[in-house]
Amino acid sequence: MSKQRILIARAMFPEVIDKLAVHFEVESNQEDAPWSQEEFAKHLADKQGVFTTGSDRIDAALLSACPHLKICANMAVGYNNFDIAAMTAAGVLGTNAPGVLNETTADFGFALLMAAARRVSESEHWLRAGQWDRWRYDLFAGTDIHGSTLGIIGMGRIGQGIARRGAHGFGMQVIYHNRSQLDAATEAECKARYVGKEELLRSADHVVLVVPYTPESRHTIGAAELAMMKPTATLVNVARGGIVDDAALAAALREKRIAAAGLDVFEGEPSVHPDLLTVPNVVLTPHIASASNATRLAMANLAADNLIGFLIHGKPLTPLNLEAMASKTASAP
Ligand code: 8YV
């Protein structure tokens, strides 16, 4: 029997391609060509499965050009690049890559928090520009991390990892806001207290965002929320571009209405709002919070195992819309 065909939409670890090639006829975009949606659809038109990253959009137009497609396996925990409703309607399964990146992303959230609050990037740029001629008592003085109040918006597994680091490692008081309150045991383990969003913004010394992107979470932090934060506060976004109103944030940073920010994700990335590029008190990184070698390999393997699990064995590991697809089939006339 001939092998099923899959597409790997972006450059990928050679060992993951080799693993997939045992089971499938694989086409991979190893040269990492930047495809338009039309080009993507052309490459995908005769495939049963696709390995995507968070930058590859799966929408109704693409699906209608790919009649053989059965599964889109995302190498990301976030899946706002998938139109899940359109996929379910087309009978296409989506899978994501949860779990394997939690601790690495929590590490990086903390790195951005410390770099922003203690002005690591800003002072390094200044030093590299040859401006350091003498010590001063207030040279790049920032805000303490230890003993301060850490506010986390979005208390999933990554948020909990950040809470544990703050509470256990740095003696921070942790408050959090989430769609629902965590169970008492998890709250105790994270030493975290549930509060309303406004209370969090007004009382936290540092605010970290780890909410998934949905139409409802767009601009969770805009001008009104920034106005509630302390002038000494730090804001960190390791969630998704669009959770923060980047123009409003750049203005707040420029006018020192908040002290600093650390951003790994941006509205419209890889473009970055030009105002963010010119304010000094923000640390900017190119969506690398999960980018340790080991974690990126684990994410890629999970996406590959979802393709193998579903197309070869009928059992995906981390499906997103399996139940919705089943109830659609059950209710079909
Ligand atoms: C990925 C991410 O690096 O998992 C996610 O949701 O945002 C990142 O870890 C990126 O989306 C690559 O697919």
Short mmCIF file of C-alpha atoms and ligand atoms in Angstrom, two decimals:
data_model
loop_
_atom_site.label_atom_id
_atom_site.label_comp_id
_atom_site.label_asym_id
_atom_site.label_seq_id
_atom_site.Cartn_x
_atom_site.Cartn_y
_atom_site.Cartn_z
CA MET A 1 0.00 0.00 0.00
CA SER A 2 1.35 3.42 -0.89
CA LYS A 3 2.26 5.78 1.92
CA GLN A 4 0.06 8.73 2.88
CA ARG A 5 1.44 12.15 1.98
CA ILE A 6 2.29 14.91 4.44
CA LEU A 7 3.72 18.42 4.18
CA ILE A 8 6.10 19.99 6.69
CA ALA A 9 5.36 23.67 6.19
CA ARG A 10 8.59 25.10 7.58
CA ALA A 11 12.26 24.15 8.05
CA MET A 12 12.46 21.44 10.68
CA PHE A 13 14.87 19.23 12.67
CA PRO A 14 16.29 16.65 10.20
CA GLU A 15 15.72 13.83 12.71
CA VAL A 16 12.02 14.70 12.93
CA ILE A 17 11.74 14.69 9.13
CA ASP A 18 13.49 11.28 9.07
CA LYS A 19 11.09 9.91 11.67
CA LEU A 20 8.09 11.06 9.64
CA ALA A 21 9.60 9.68 6.42
CA VAL A 22 9.44 6.14 7.89
CA HIS A 23 5.63 6.40 7.76
CA PHE A 24 4.82 9.00 5.10
CA GLU A 25 5.79 10.39 1.76
CA VAL A 26 7.14 13.70 3.06
CA GLU A 27 7.42 17.05 1.32
CA SER A 28 9.23 19.55 3.52
CA ASN A 29 9.91 23.25 3.10
CA GLN A 30 13.44 22.77 4.37
CA GLU A 31 14.68 25.90 2.56
CA ASP A 32 12.07 27.77 4.68
CA ALA A 33 10.62 29.59 1.65
CA PRO A 34 8.10 32.23 2.73
CA TRP A 35 4.95 30.89 1.01
CA SER A 36 1.85 32.96 0.29
CA GLN A 37 -1.42 31.28 1.36
CA GLU A 38 -1.95 30.34 -2.31
CA GLU A 39 1.49 28.70 -2.51
CA PHE A 40 0.88 26.94 0.81
CA ALA A 41 -2.44 25.60 -0.55
CA LYS A 42 -0.72 24.36 -3.74
CA HIS A 43 1.87 22.39 -1.75
CA LEU A 44 -0.87 21.01 0.53
CA ALA A 45 -3.47 20.19 -2.14
CA ASP A 46 -2.62 16.47 -2.44
CA LYS A 47 -1.63 15.85 1.23
CA GLN A 48 -3.41 13.99 4.03
CA GLY A 49 -1.52 15.75 6.84
CA VAL A 50 0.42 18.92 7.56
CA PHE A 51 3.01 19.81 10.20
CA THR A 52 2.56 23.50 11.01
CA THR A 53 4.16 26.09 13.25
CA GLY A 54 2.36 28.98 14.90
CA SER A 55 3.10 31.12 11.83
CA ASP A 56 1.19 28.91 9.38
CA ARG A 57 -2.47 29.88 8.96
CA ILE A 58 -5.10 27.22 8.41
CA ASP A 59 -8.33 28.87 7.28
CA ALA A 60 -11.47 28.05 5.30
CA ALA A 61 -10.00 29.14 1.95
CA LEU A 62 -6.95 26.91 2.41
CA LEU A 63 -9.08 23.98 3.56
CA SER A 64 -11.34 24.20 0.52
CA ALA A 65 -8.26 23.83 -1.71
CA CYS A 66 -7.07 20.71 0.19
CA PRO A 67 -9.75 18.01 -0.14
CA HIS A 68 -7.54 15.14 1.10
CA LEU A 69 -6.43 16.85 4.31
CA LYS A 70 -7.25 15.03 7.56
CA ILE A 71 -4.96 16.56 10.19
CA CYS A 72 -3.01 19.74 10.97
CA ALA A 73 -0.43 19.15 13.69
CA ASN A 74 0.79 22.39 15.26
CA MET A 75 4.25 22.59 16.80
CA ALA A 76 2.93 25.09 19.35
CA VAL A 77 0.66 25.03 22.36
CA GLY A 78 -1.18 28.12 21.09
CA TYR A 79 -3.32 27.53 18.03
CA ASN A 80 -4.83 30.86 17.10
CA ASN A 81 -3.35 30.22 13.63
CA PHE A 82 -6.05 27.53 13.23
CA ASP A 83 -9.65 28.32 12.35
CA ILE A 84 -10.91 25.42 14.44
CA ALA A 85 -14.56 25.89 13.44
CA ALA A 86 -13.65 25.75 9.74
CA MET A 87 -11.45 22.70 10.37
CA THR A 88 -14.25 20.88 12.20
CA ALA A 89 -16.66 21.76 9.41
CA ALA A 90 -14.17 20.35 6.86
CA GLY A 91 -13.60 17.21 8.97
CA VAL A 92 -9.97 18.13 9.63
CA LEU A 93 -8.42 17.39 13.01
CA GLY A 94 -6.18 19.95 14.73
CA THR A 95 -3.58 19.02 17.32
CA ASN A 96 -1.30 21.25 19.39
CA ALA A 97 1.84 20.70 21.49
CA PRO A 98 1.01 21.32 25.15
CA GLY A 99 3.01 20.39 28.23
CA VAL A 100 6.50 19.99 26.82
CA LEU A 101 7.29 23.72 26.78
CA ASN A 102 5.91 24.81 30.17
CA GLU A 103 9.10 25.03 32.21
CA THR A 104 11.24 26.46 29.39
CA THR A 105 8.66 29.17 28.72
CA ALA A 106 8.33 29.92 32.43
CA ASP A 107 12.15 30.28 32.62
CA PHE A 108 12.04 32.78 29.79
CA GLY A 109 9.14 34.72 31.29
CA PHE A 110 11.32 35.16 34.34
CA ALA A 111 14.33 36.12 32.23
CA LEU A 112 12.33 38.88 30.53
CA LEU A 113 10.94 40.04 33.87
CA MET A 114 14.39 40.33 35.41
CA ALA A 115 15.95 41.88 32.31
CA ALA A 116 13.22 44.53 32.12
CA ALA A 117 12.92 45.35 35.82
CA ARG A 118 16.69 45.50 36.34
CA ARG A 119 17.29 47.26 33.01
CA VAL A 120 19.70 44.68 31.61
CA SER A 121 19.14 45.36 27.88
CA GLU A 122 18.89 49.10 28.25
CA SER A 123 22.15 49.39 30.17
CA GLU A 124 23.94 46.99 27.84
CA HIS A 125 22.98 49.04 24.77
CA TRP A 126 24.22 52.16 26.53
CA LEU A 127 27.51 50.48 27.48
CA ARG A 128 28.05 49.13 23.95
CA ALA A 129 27.45 52.63 22.60
CA GLY A 130 30.53 53.73 24.55
CA GLN A 131 28.64 55.95 26.97
CA TRP A 132 30.03 54.53 30.24
CA ASP A 133 32.63 56.95 31.59
CA ARG A 134 32.02 56.77 35.36
CA TRP A 135 29.89 55.13 38.07
CA ARG A 136 26.91 56.95 39.53
CA TYR A 137 24.77 56.15 42.57
CA ASP A 138 21.60 55.90 40.46
CA LEU A 139 23.04 54.45 37.26
CA PHE A 140 20.32 52.25 35.71
CA ALA A 141 18.65 51.74 39.07
CA GLY A 142 15.59 49.54 38.55
CA THR A 143 12.94 47.76 40.59
CA ASP A 144 13.52 44.77 42.85
CA ILE A 145 12.17 41.36 41.99
CA HIS A 146 12.73 39.62 45.33
CA GLY A 147 10.04 40.23 47.91
CA SER A 148 7.84 42.15 45.47
CA THR A 149 4.29 41.37 44.34
CA LEU A 150 4.01 39.34 41.14
CA GLY A 151 0.70 39.50 39.27
CA ILE A 152 0.05 36.75 36.73
CA ILE A 153 -2.80 37.02 34.23
CA GLY A 154 -3.52 33.56 32.84
CA MET A 155 -2.77 30.81 35.33
CA GLY A 156 -2.42 27.75 33.12
CA ARG A 157 0.58 25.48 33.34
CA ILE A 158 3.06 28.14 32.18
CA GLY A 159 1.59 30.74 34.53
CA GLN A 160 1.87 28.25 37.38
CA GLY A 161 5.54 27.67 36.50
CA ILE A 162 6.18 31.41 36.70
CA ALA A 163 4.30 31.59 40.02
CA ARG A 164 6.40 28.78 41.53
CA ARG A 165 9.62 30.47 40.44
CA GLY A 166 8.49 33.77 41.95
CA ALA A 167 7.14 32.40 45.22
CA HIS A 168 9.73 29.73 45.96
CA GLY A 169 12.82 31.24 44.33
CA PHE A 170 12.41 34.96 44.92
CA GLY A 171 10.08 35.19 47.92
CA MET A 172 7.48 37.09 45.88
CA GLN A 173 3.85 37.46 46.90
CA VAL A 174 1.97 35.95 43.98
CA ILE A 175 -1.48 37.09 42.94
CA TYR A 176 -3.21 35.86 39.82
CA HIS A 177 -6.24 36.38 37.64
CA ASN A 178 -7.69 33.65 35.46
CA ARG A 179 -10.97 32.67 33.82
CA SER A 180 -11.54 30.37 36.80
CA GLN A 181 -9.96 30.07 40.23
CA LEU A 182 -7.50 27.19 40.67
CA ASP A 183 -8.14 24.39 43.15
CA ALA A 184 -6.80 24.95 46.67
CA ALA A 185 -3.94 22.44 46.30
CA THR A 186 -2.57 24.14 43.16
CA GLU A 187 -2.94 27.56 44.76
CA ALA A 188 -1.01 26.31 47.80
CA GLU A 189 1.75 24.78 45.64
CA CYS A 190 2.13 28.05 43.71
CA LYS A 191 1.60 30.14 46.87
CA ALA A 192 -0.78 32.19 44.74
CA ARG A 193 -3.91 34.14 45.65
CA TYR A 194 -6.79 34.73 43.24
CA VAL A 195 -7.79 38.40 42.72
CA GLY A 196 -9.83 40.43 40.25
CA LYS A 197 -8.05 41.89 37.23
CA GLU A 198 -8.25 45.48 38.46
CA GLU A 199 -6.92 44.62 41.91
CA LEU A 200 -4.05 42.73 40.27
CA LEU A 201 -3.14 45.64 38.00
CA ARG A 202 -3.29 48.16 40.84
CA SER A 203 -1.31 46.15 43.39
CA ALA A 204 1.27 44.14 41.42
CA ASP A 205 4.85 45.38 41.15
CA HIS A 206 5.29 43.18 38.08
CA VAL A 207 2.61 41.85 35.74
CA VAL A 208 3.17 38.79 33.54
CA LEU A 209 0.72 37.80 30.79
CA VAL A 210 0.26 34.14 29.91
CA VAL A 211 -3.30 34.01 28.49
CA PRO A 212 -4.17 32.29 25.21
CA TYR A 213 -5.19 34.56 22.34
CA THR A 214 -8.93 34.67 21.65
CA PRO A 215 -11.12 37.51 20.35
CA GLU A 216 -12.05 38.11 24.02
CA SER A 217 -8.46 38.30 25.27
CA ARG A 218 -7.41 40.81 22.56
CA HIS A 219 -6.06 43.95 24.25
CA THR A 220 -6.35 42.50 27.77
CA ILE A 221 -3.86 45.30 28.45
CA GLY A 222 -4.70 48.61 26.78
CA ALA A 223 -4.48 52.26 27.78
CA ALA A 224 -7.07 51.91 30.60
CA GLU A 225 -5.28 48.92 32.17
CA LEU A 226 -1.85 50.53 31.83
CA ALA A 227 -3.25 53.56 33.67
CA MET A 228 -4.09 51.31 36.64
CA MET A 229 -0.54 49.99 36.97
CA LYS A 230 2.10 51.44 39.29
CA PRO A 231 4.59 53.87 37.69
CA THR A 232 7.34 51.53 38.94
CA ALA A 233 5.69 48.42 37.44
CA THR A 234 7.02 46.01 34.82
CA LEU A 235 4.83 44.32 32.19
CA VAL A 236 5.87 41.04 30.54
CA ASN A 237 4.09 39.38 27.59
CA VAL A 238 5.06 35.80 26.74
CA ALA A 239 1.53 34.93 25.62
CA ARG A 240 0.59 36.17 22.14
CA GLY A 241 0.79 39.35 20.14
CA GLY A 242 -2.48 41.25 20.40
CA ILE A 243 -3.01 40.51 24.11
CA VAL A 244 -1.36 43.91 24.64
CA ASP A 245 -2.20 47.07 22.71
CA ASP A 246 1.40 47.68 21.61
CA ALA A 247 0.85 51.33 20.61
CA ALA A 248 -0.68 52.12 24.01
CA LEU A 249 2.18 50.30 25.74
CA ALA A 250 4.84 52.20 23.79
CA ALA A 251 3.20 55.49 24.81
CA ALA A 252 3.02 54.43 28.48
CA LEU A 253 6.70 53.41 28.43
CA ARG A 254 7.79 56.61 26.72
CA GLU A 255 5.90 58.75 29.23
CA LYS A 256 7.18 56.56 32.11
CA ARG A 257 3.62 55.77 33.19
CA ILE A 258 5.01 52.29 33.78
CA ALA A 259 8.72 51.65 34.31
CA ALA A 260 9.57 48.83 31.91
CA ALA A 261 8.34 45.98 29.76
CA GLY A 262 9.60 42.70 28.37
CA LEU A 263 7.95 41.45 25.18
CA ASP A 264 8.47 38.20 23.32
CA VAL A 265 5.33 38.49 21.16
CA PHE A 266 3.89 41.35 19.11
CA GLU A 267 0.79 42.46 17.27
CA GLY A 268 1.41 41.61 13.60
CA GLU A 269 4.77 39.91 14.25
CA PRO A 270 7.34 39.59 12.79
CA SER A 271 6.64 43.32 12.37
CA VAL A 272 7.13 45.26 15.59
CA HIS A 273 5.32 48.53 16.30
CA PRO A 274 7.88 51.23 15.36
CA ASP A 275 7.31 53.10 18.64
CA LEU A 276 8.44 50.05 20.62
CA LEU A 277 11.71 50.03 18.69
CA THR A 278 12.56 53.52 19.85
CA VAL A 279 11.65 53.40 23.55
CA PRO A 280 14.63 52.32 25.64
CA ASN A 281 12.80 50.78 28.63
CA VAL A 282 11.55 47.69 26.86
CA VAL A 283 13.29 44.36 26.26
CA LEU A 284 12.31 42.89 22.88
CA THR A 285 12.85 39.27 21.82
CA PRO A 286 11.69 37.48 18.63
CA HIS A 287 9.13 34.94 19.97
CA ILE A 288 11.75 32.66 21.54
CA ALA A 289 10.26 31.87 24.96
CA SER A 290 10.11 28.13 24.17
CA ALA A 291 13.41 28.14 22.30
CA SER A 292 15.74 25.85 24.18
CA ASN A 293 17.15 23.17 21.90
CA ALA A 294 15.65 20.37 23.97
CA THR A 295 12.19 21.93 24.19
CA ARG A 296 11.91 22.84 20.52
CA LEU A 297 12.86 19.23 19.68
CA ALA A 298 10.25 17.92 22.13
CA MET A 299 7.59 20.19 20.57
CA ALA A 300 8.51 19.00 17.07
CA ASN A 301 8.42 15.37 18.16
CA LEU A 302 4.99 15.83 19.72
CA ALA A 303 3.65 17.35 16.49
CA ALA A 304 5.20 14.45 14.51
CA ASP A 305 3.78 11.89 16.95
CA ASN A 306 0.34 13.42 16.49
CA LEU A 307 0.62 12.91 12.73
CA ILE A 308 1.79 9.32 13.17
CA GLY A 309 -0.69 8.64 15.98
CA PHE A 310 -3.67 9.86 13.96
CA LEU A 311 -2.87 8.92 10.36
CA ILE A 312 -1.22 5.55 11.11
CA HIS A 313 -2.82 4.38 14.37
CA GLY A 314 -6.07 6.39 14.50
CA LYS A 315 -5.09 7.89 17.88
CA PRO A 316 -3.84 11.50 18.10
CA LEU A 317 -2.03 12.38 21.34
CA THR A 318 -3.21 15.93 21.90
CA PRO A 319 -6.28 16.59 19.76
CA LEU A 320 -8.13 19.91 19.80
CA ASN A 321 -11.44 19.20 18.04
CA LEU A 322 -11.86 15.43 18.12
CA GLU A 323 -15.08 15.62 20.16
CA ALA A 324 -16.50 18.39 17.99
CA MET A 325 -15.73 16.31 14.91
CA ALA A 326 -17.36 13.23 16.46
CA SER A 327 -20.54 15.10 17.40
CA LYS A 328 -20.68 16.61 13.91
CA THR A 329 -20.48 13.10 12.40
CA ALA A 330 -23.09 11.79 14.88
CA SER A 331 -25.55 14.57 14.02
CA ALA A 332 -25.03 14.26 10.24
CA PRO A 333 -28.23 13.21 8.39
C1 8YV B 1 6.30 28.59 19.47
C2 8YV B 1 4.41 29.37 21.02
O1 8YV B 1 7.64 28.90 19.44
O2 8YV B 1 3.83 27.17 21.60
C3 8YV B 1 3.44 28.30 21.36
O3 8YV B 1 2.23 28.60 21.41
O4 8YV B 1 4.07 30.49 20.97
C4 8YV B 1 5.83 29.09 20.79
O5 8YV B 1 6.29 28.22 21.76
C5 8YV B 1 5.76 29.09 18.18
O6 8YV B 1 4.40 29.27 18.13
C6 8YV B 1 6.24 28.13 17.11
O7 8YV B 1 5.31 27.30 16.57
#
